[in-house]
Amino acid sequence: MPNQTDKFVSVIIPCRNEQKFIGACLDSLLAQDYPKDKMEILVVDGMSEDGTRETVKKYSEKYPFIKLVDNPKKHTPFALNIGVKTARGDVIAVTGAHSMLNKPEILMRIDAHASYKNNYISKSVEYLKKYDADNVGGIMKTLPRSNKVITRAIALALSSFFGVGNSIFRTGANEPRVVDTVFGGCYRREVFDKVGLFNENLVRSQDMELNLRLKKAGGKTMLTPDIVSYYYPKDNLKDFFTHNFQDGIWAIYPLKFTKTPLRFRHYVPLLFVLTLPLSVWPYIPASLFFSAKIALREKDWRLFFALPLAFAARHFGYGLGSILGLIKLIR
């Protein structure tokens, strides 16, 4: 197989106030087996106030290919588009095939809340070519921030079919497959010329909306289990509920700004809450069944009591947020 490391990769990290995670994220990228002279890391920061910027500056002093880029509008879609536009060589007119080696041909979104297996970038570049894909991604393994029972339950809920439905990048896959969307994503640069930038009206779900636009335009997004990242979710029920509530809003409200709807699984919690007097009765035994199944697998009976709370925070939070999103949509 031809050497895949001739591709210059721009890694984009949108973040704001991620002091707790940005160091580990950057360390996992520095540990990548991809040549450092063939990559740049753009940390697009939403004017953080918790020391994130100072941490990134220390890294950039030691590693010049790590760059801190300002995002004065703070929200993620602006950060992503700033990253795409800032990526080295973007404004350079390229007329010869050999000069493409000096231009980032591949753009990769990285989440500050995650860390990455050391072959994440090299495998992504390899599979872009192998499957002639426009975007590739892999499995996101959700890990708890601590060994507390409720924190473990939250991570397990986000890795289970009952918790997230058929979200394959969360629940896992045994072989490569074409999918609607992936976590993060590694894009060919021409994708943005083909379908445009991220929708800046979408505070959340902007990556999913872009991937669905890509699919509509005939593009291909591939998921492969060989590409692995590790994600650390909220560690308490209050924050977990709030996060899902916000996700629910942005599962429905984006229809105000785009004609590209999300997948059916994103509307299930809305239907669940709207039909609560009927749906709660099958929901309770289902929640207990999956909680027992996971607790037995993990050999920890305490999870049987914690998982129903995590599932409820996920489903009720998402469903109630979806109702608010629907209200905002029709107003």
Coordinates of C-alpha atoms in Angstrom, one line a residue:
M1 CA 0.0 0.0 0.0
P2 CA 1.4 3.5 -0.9
N3 CA 2.6 5.6 2.0
Q4 CA -0.3 7.5 3.4
T5 CA 1.8 10.0 5.5
D6 CA 2.3 12.3 2.5
K7 CA -1.0 13.9 3.4
F8 CA -0.9 17.1 5.4
V9 CA -3.5 17.0 8.2
S10 CA -5.0 20.0 10.0
V11 CA -6.5 19.1 13.3
I12 CA -9.2 21.4 14.6
I13 CA -10.1 21.6 18.3
P14 CA -13.0 23.8 19.1
C15 CA -13.1 24.6 22.9
R16 CA -14.1 27.0 25.6
N17 CA -13.2 26.6 29.3
E18 CA -11.7 23.1 28.9
Q19 CA -8.8 23.4 31.3
K20 CA -9.5 20.0 32.9
F21 CA -9.2 18.2 29.6
I22 CA -7.2 20.2 27.0
G23 CA -3.8 19.0 28.3
A24 CA -4.7 15.3 28.1
C25 CA -6.3 15.9 24.7
L26 CA -3.1 17.5 23.3
D27 CA -0.9 14.9 24.9
S28 CA -2.9 12.2 23.1
L29 CA -2.4 14.0 19.8
L30 CA 1.4 14.5 20.5
A31 CA 1.6 10.7 21.0
Q32 CA 0.2 10.0 17.5
D33 CA 2.3 7.9 15.2
Y34 CA 1.7 10.4 12.3
P35 CA 4.7 12.6 11.3
K36 CA 4.6 15.9 13.2
D37 CA 5.9 17.7 10.1
K38 CA 2.8 16.6 8.2
M39 CA 0.3 18.0 10.7
E40 CA -0.9 21.1 12.5
I41 CA -3.1 21.4 15.5
L42 CA -5.4 24.4 15.7
V43 CA -7.0 25.0 19.1
V44 CA -9.8 27.4 18.3
D45 CA -10.7 28.8 21.7
G46 CA -13.9 30.7 22.6
M47 CA -12.0 33.2 24.8
S48 CA -11.7 30.8 27.8
E49 CA -11.5 32.2 31.3
D50 CA -10.4 29.1 33.2
G51 CA -6.7 28.8 32.2
T52 CA -7.3 26.9 28.9
R53 CA -5.6 29.5 26.9
E54 CA -2.5 29.6 29.1
T55 CA -2.2 25.8 28.9
V56 CA -2.4 25.9 25.1
K57 CA 0.2 28.7 24.9
K58 CA 2.6 26.6 26.9
Y59 CA 2.2 23.7 24.5
S60 CA 2.6 26.0 21.4
E61 CA 5.8 27.4 22.8
K62 CA 7.2 23.9 22.9
Y63 CA 5.5 22.5 19.8
P64 CA 5.2 25.2 17.1
F65 CA 2.7 23.2 15.1
I66 CA 0.2 23.7 17.9
K67 CA -1.5 27.0 17.4
L68 CA -4.0 29.0 19.5
V69 CA -6.7 30.6 17.4
D70 CA -9.3 33.1 18.8
N71 CA -13.0 32.5 18.5
P72 CA -14.6 35.7 19.7
K73 CA -18.2 34.4 19.0
K74 CA -17.4 31.5 21.4
H75 CA -19.8 28.9 20.0
T76 CA -18.7 25.7 18.3
P77 CA -19.9 26.2 14.7
F78 CA -17.9 29.5 14.6
A79 CA -14.9 27.7 15.9
L80 CA -15.1 25.0 13.3
N81 CA -15.4 27.4 10.5
I82 CA -12.6 29.6 11.8
G83 CA -10.5 26.4 11.9
V84 CA -11.4 25.4 8.3
K85 CA -10.5 28.9 7.1
T86 CA -7.3 29.2 9.2
A87 CA -5.9 25.8 8.2
R88 CA -2.5 26.5 6.6
G89 CA -2.6 26.9 2.8
D90 CA -6.3 27.5 2.6
V91 CA -5.9 30.8 0.8
I92 CA -3.0 29.7 -1.4
A93 CA -3.8 29.2 -5.0
V94 CA -2.5 25.7 -6.0
T95 CA -1.9 25.1 -9.6
G96 CA 0.4 22.1 -9.6
A97 CA -0.3 18.6 -8.2
H98 CA 3.0 18.5 -6.2
S99 CA 2.2 21.7 -4.4
M100 CA -0.8 19.9 -2.8
L101 CA 1.6 18.4 -0.3
N102 CA 2.0 21.8 1.4
K103 CA -1.7 22.3 1.7
P104 CA -3.9 20.6 4.4
E105 CA -5.8 18.1 2.3
I106 CA -7.4 16.6 5.3
L107 CA -9.3 18.4 8.0
M108 CA -10.0 16.6 11.3
R109 CA -12.2 17.8 14.1
I110 CA -11.1 16.8 17.6
D111 CA -13.1 17.2 20.8
A112 CA -11.4 18.6 23.9
H113 CA -13.3 16.2 26.1
A114 CA -11.7 13.3 24.4
S115 CA -8.4 11.5 24.0
Y116 CA -7.3 9.4 21.1
K117 CA -5.6 6.2 20.4
N118 CA -2.1 6.8 19.0
N119 CA -3.0 5.6 15.5
Y120 CA -6.1 7.7 15.3
I121 CA -4.8 10.1 12.6
S122 CA -2.9 7.6 10.6
K123 CA -5.8 5.2 10.4
S124 CA -8.2 8.0 9.5
V125 CA -5.9 9.1 6.6
E126 CA -5.5 5.4 5.5
Y127 CA -9.2 4.7 5.5
L128 CA -10.1 7.9 3.6
K129 CA -8.1 6.5 0.7
K130 CA -9.0 2.8 1.2
Y131 CA -12.7 3.3 1.1
D132 CA -12.7 6.4 -1.2
A133 CA -14.6 8.2 1.5
D134 CA -15.2 11.9 2.1
N135 CA -15.3 11.6 5.8
V136 CA -14.2 8.8 8.2
G137 CA -14.6 8.2 11.9
G138 CA -14.6 5.5 14.4
I139 CA -15.8 4.1 17.7
M140 CA -16.1 6.5 20.7
K141 CA -15.5 4.6 23.9
T142 CA -17.2 6.5 26.7
L143 CA -15.3 6.4 30.0
P144 CA -16.2 7.6 33.5
R145 CA -14.3 10.5 34.9
S146 CA -14.1 8.7 38.3
N147 CA -14.9 5.4 39.8
K148 CA -18.1 6.7 41.5
V149 CA -21.1 4.5 40.8
I150 CA -23.3 7.2 39.3
T151 CA -20.4 8.4 37.1
R152 CA -19.9 4.9 35.8
A153 CA -23.6 4.5 35.2
I154 CA -23.7 7.7 33.1
A155 CA -20.8 6.4 30.9
L156 CA -22.4 2.9 30.6
A157 CA -25.8 4.5 29.7
L158 CA -24.1 6.4 26.8
S159 CA -22.6 3.2 25.5
S160 CA -25.8 1.1 25.6
F161 CA -28.5 0.5 23.0
F162 CA -31.2 1.5 25.5
G163 CA -29.4 4.7 26.3
V164 CA -28.6 6.0 22.8
G165 CA -30.5 3.8 20.3
N166 CA -28.7 2.8 17.1
S167 CA -25.9 5.4 17.4
I168 CA -23.3 3.0 16.2
F169 CA -20.2 5.1 16.9
R170 CA -21.3 4.9 20.6
T171 CA -22.5 1.3 20.9
G172 CA -19.7 -0.2 18.7
A173 CA -19.3 -2.0 15.4
N174 CA -17.4 -5.1 14.3
E175 CA -16.7 -4.1 10.7
P176 CA -16.4 -0.9 8.6
R177 CA -19.7 0.5 7.3
V178 CA -21.3 3.5 5.6
V179 CA -23.1 5.6 8.2
D180 CA -24.9 9.0 8.4
T181 CA -22.5 10.6 10.8
V182 CA -19.5 9.9 13.1
F183 CA -17.9 11.4 16.2
G184 CA -15.5 14.1 15.2
G185 CA -14.7 13.2 11.7
C186 CA -11.8 13.3 9.3
Y187 CA -12.8 15.2 6.1
R188 CA -11.2 15.7 2.7
R189 CA -10.8 19.4 2.2
E190 CA -12.9 19.4 -1.0
V191 CA -16.0 18.4 1.2
F192 CA -16.3 22.0 2.3
D193 CA -16.0 23.3 -1.3
K194 CA -18.8 20.8 -2.2
V195 CA -21.3 21.3 0.6
G196 CA -20.2 24.5 2.3
L197 CA -19.1 25.2 5.9
F198 CA -20.7 24.3 9.2
N199 CA -24.1 25.9 9.8
E200 CA -23.4 28.7 12.2
N201 CA -27.1 28.9 13.3
L202 CA -26.7 25.5 15.0
V203 CA -25.1 25.8 18.5
R204 CA -25.2 22.0 18.6
S205 CA -25.7 19.2 16.0
Q206 CA -23.8 21.3 13.4
D207 CA -21.5 18.3 12.6
M208 CA -24.4 16.0 12.1
E209 CA -26.2 18.4 9.8
L210 CA -23.0 18.8 7.7
N211 CA -22.7 15.1 7.4
L212 CA -26.3 14.7 6.3
R213 CA -25.8 17.5 3.7
L214 CA -22.7 15.5 2.6
K215 CA -24.8 12.4 2.2
K216 CA -27.5 14.3 0.3
A217 CA -24.8 15.5 -2.1
G218 CA -23.7 12.0 -2.8
G219 CA -20.8 11.9 -0.4
K220 CA -19.8 9.0 1.8
T221 CA -19.1 8.8 5.5
M222 CA -17.4 5.7 6.8
L223 CA -17.2 4.3 10.3
T224 CA -14.5 1.8 11.1
P225 CA -13.8 0.1 14.5
D226 CA -10.0 0.5 14.0
I227 CA -10.3 4.2 14.7
V228 CA -10.8 4.7 18.4
S229 CA -11.3 7.7 20.7
Y230 CA -12.1 8.0 24.4
Y231 CA -14.8 10.4 25.6
Y232 CA -15.4 11.6 29.2
P233 CA -19.1 12.7 29.7
K234 CA -20.6 14.7 32.6
D235 CA -20.0 13.0 36.0
N236 CA -23.2 13.8 37.9
L237 CA -26.9 13.6 37.2
K238 CA -27.6 17.3 37.3
D239 CA -25.0 18.2 34.7
F240 CA -25.8 15.1 32.7
F241 CA -29.5 16.1 32.7
T242 CA -28.7 19.6 31.7
H243 CA -26.5 18.5 28.9
N244 CA -29.1 16.2 27.5
F245 CA -31.8 18.9 27.8
Q246 CA -29.6 21.2 25.6
D247 CA -29.1 18.3 23.2
G248 CA -32.8 17.9 23.0
I249 CA -33.4 21.5 22.1
W250 CA -30.9 21.3 19.3
A251 CA -32.4 18.1 17.9
I252 CA -35.6 20.0 17.0
Y253 CA -34.8 23.7 16.8
P254 CA -32.3 23.3 13.9
L255 CA -35.3 22.6 11.6
K256 CA -35.8 26.4 11.7
F257 CA -32.5 26.9 9.9
T258 CA -32.0 23.9 7.7
K259 CA -34.1 21.6 5.5
T260 CA -31.9 18.6 6.5
P261 CA -33.7 16.8 9.4
L262 CA -31.8 14.6 11.9
R263 CA -32.3 10.9 12.2
F264 CA -35.4 9.3 13.7
R265 CA -33.6 8.3 16.9
H266 CA -33.3 11.9 17.8
Y267 CA -37.0 12.3 18.0
V268 CA -37.8 9.2 20.0
P269 CA -37.3 11.0 23.4
L270 CA -39.7 13.7 22.3
L271 CA -42.4 11.1 21.4
F272 CA -41.7 9.4 24.7
V273 CA -42.3 12.5 26.8
L274 CA -45.3 13.6 24.7
T275 CA -47.0 10.2 25.3
L276 CA -45.8 9.9 28.8
P277 CA -49.0 8.5 30.4
L278 CA -48.8 5.6 28.0
S279 CA -45.1 5.2 27.4
V280 CA -44.0 5.3 31.1
W281 CA -45.4 1.8 31.8
P282 CA -43.3 -0.1 29.2
Y283 CA -40.4 2.2 29.9
I284 CA -40.0 1.3 33.5
P285 CA -39.6 -2.5 33.0
A286 CA -37.4 -1.9 30.0
S287 CA -35.1 0.4 32.0
L288 CA -34.9 -2.2 34.8
F289 CA -34.2 -5.0 32.3
F290 CA -31.3 -3.2 30.7
S291 CA -30.0 -2.0 34.0
A292 CA -30.0 -5.6 35.3
K293 CA -28.3 -6.8 32.2
I294 CA -25.5 -4.3 32.4
A295 CA -25.1 -4.7 36.1
L296 CA -24.6 -8.4 35.7
R297 CA -22.1 -7.9 32.8
E298 CA -20.1 -5.4 34.9
K299 CA -20.5 -7.6 38.1
D300 CA -21.6 -4.7 40.2
W301 CA -25.1 -4.8 41.7
R302 CA -25.0 -1.1 42.6
L303 CA -25.3 -0.3 38.9
F304 CA -28.8 -1.8 38.9
F305 CA -30.0 1.1 41.1
A306 CA -27.8 3.8 39.4
L307 CA -28.5 3.0 35.8
P308 CA -32.2 3.7 35.8
L309 CA -31.4 7.2 37.1
A310 CA -28.8 7.7 34.3
F311 CA -31.3 6.5 31.7
A312 CA -34.0 8.8 33.0
A313 CA -31.7 11.8 33.0
R314 CA -30.8 10.9 29.4
H315 CA -34.3 10.3 28.1
F316 CA -36.3 12.8 30.1
G317 CA -33.7 15.5 29.7
Y318 CA -33.5 15.0 25.9
G319 CA -37.3 14.7 25.6
L320 CA -38.1 17.8 27.6
G321 CA -35.4 19.7 25.7
S322 CA -37.0 18.6 22.5
I323 CA -40.4 20.0 23.6
L324 CA -38.8 23.4 24.3
G325 CA -37.1 23.1 20.9
L326 CA -40.5 22.4 19.3
I327 CA -42.0 25.4 21.0
K328 CA -39.1 27.7 19.9
L329 CA -39.6 26.3 16.4
I330 CA -43.3 27.0 16.0
R331 CA -43.2 30.4 17.8

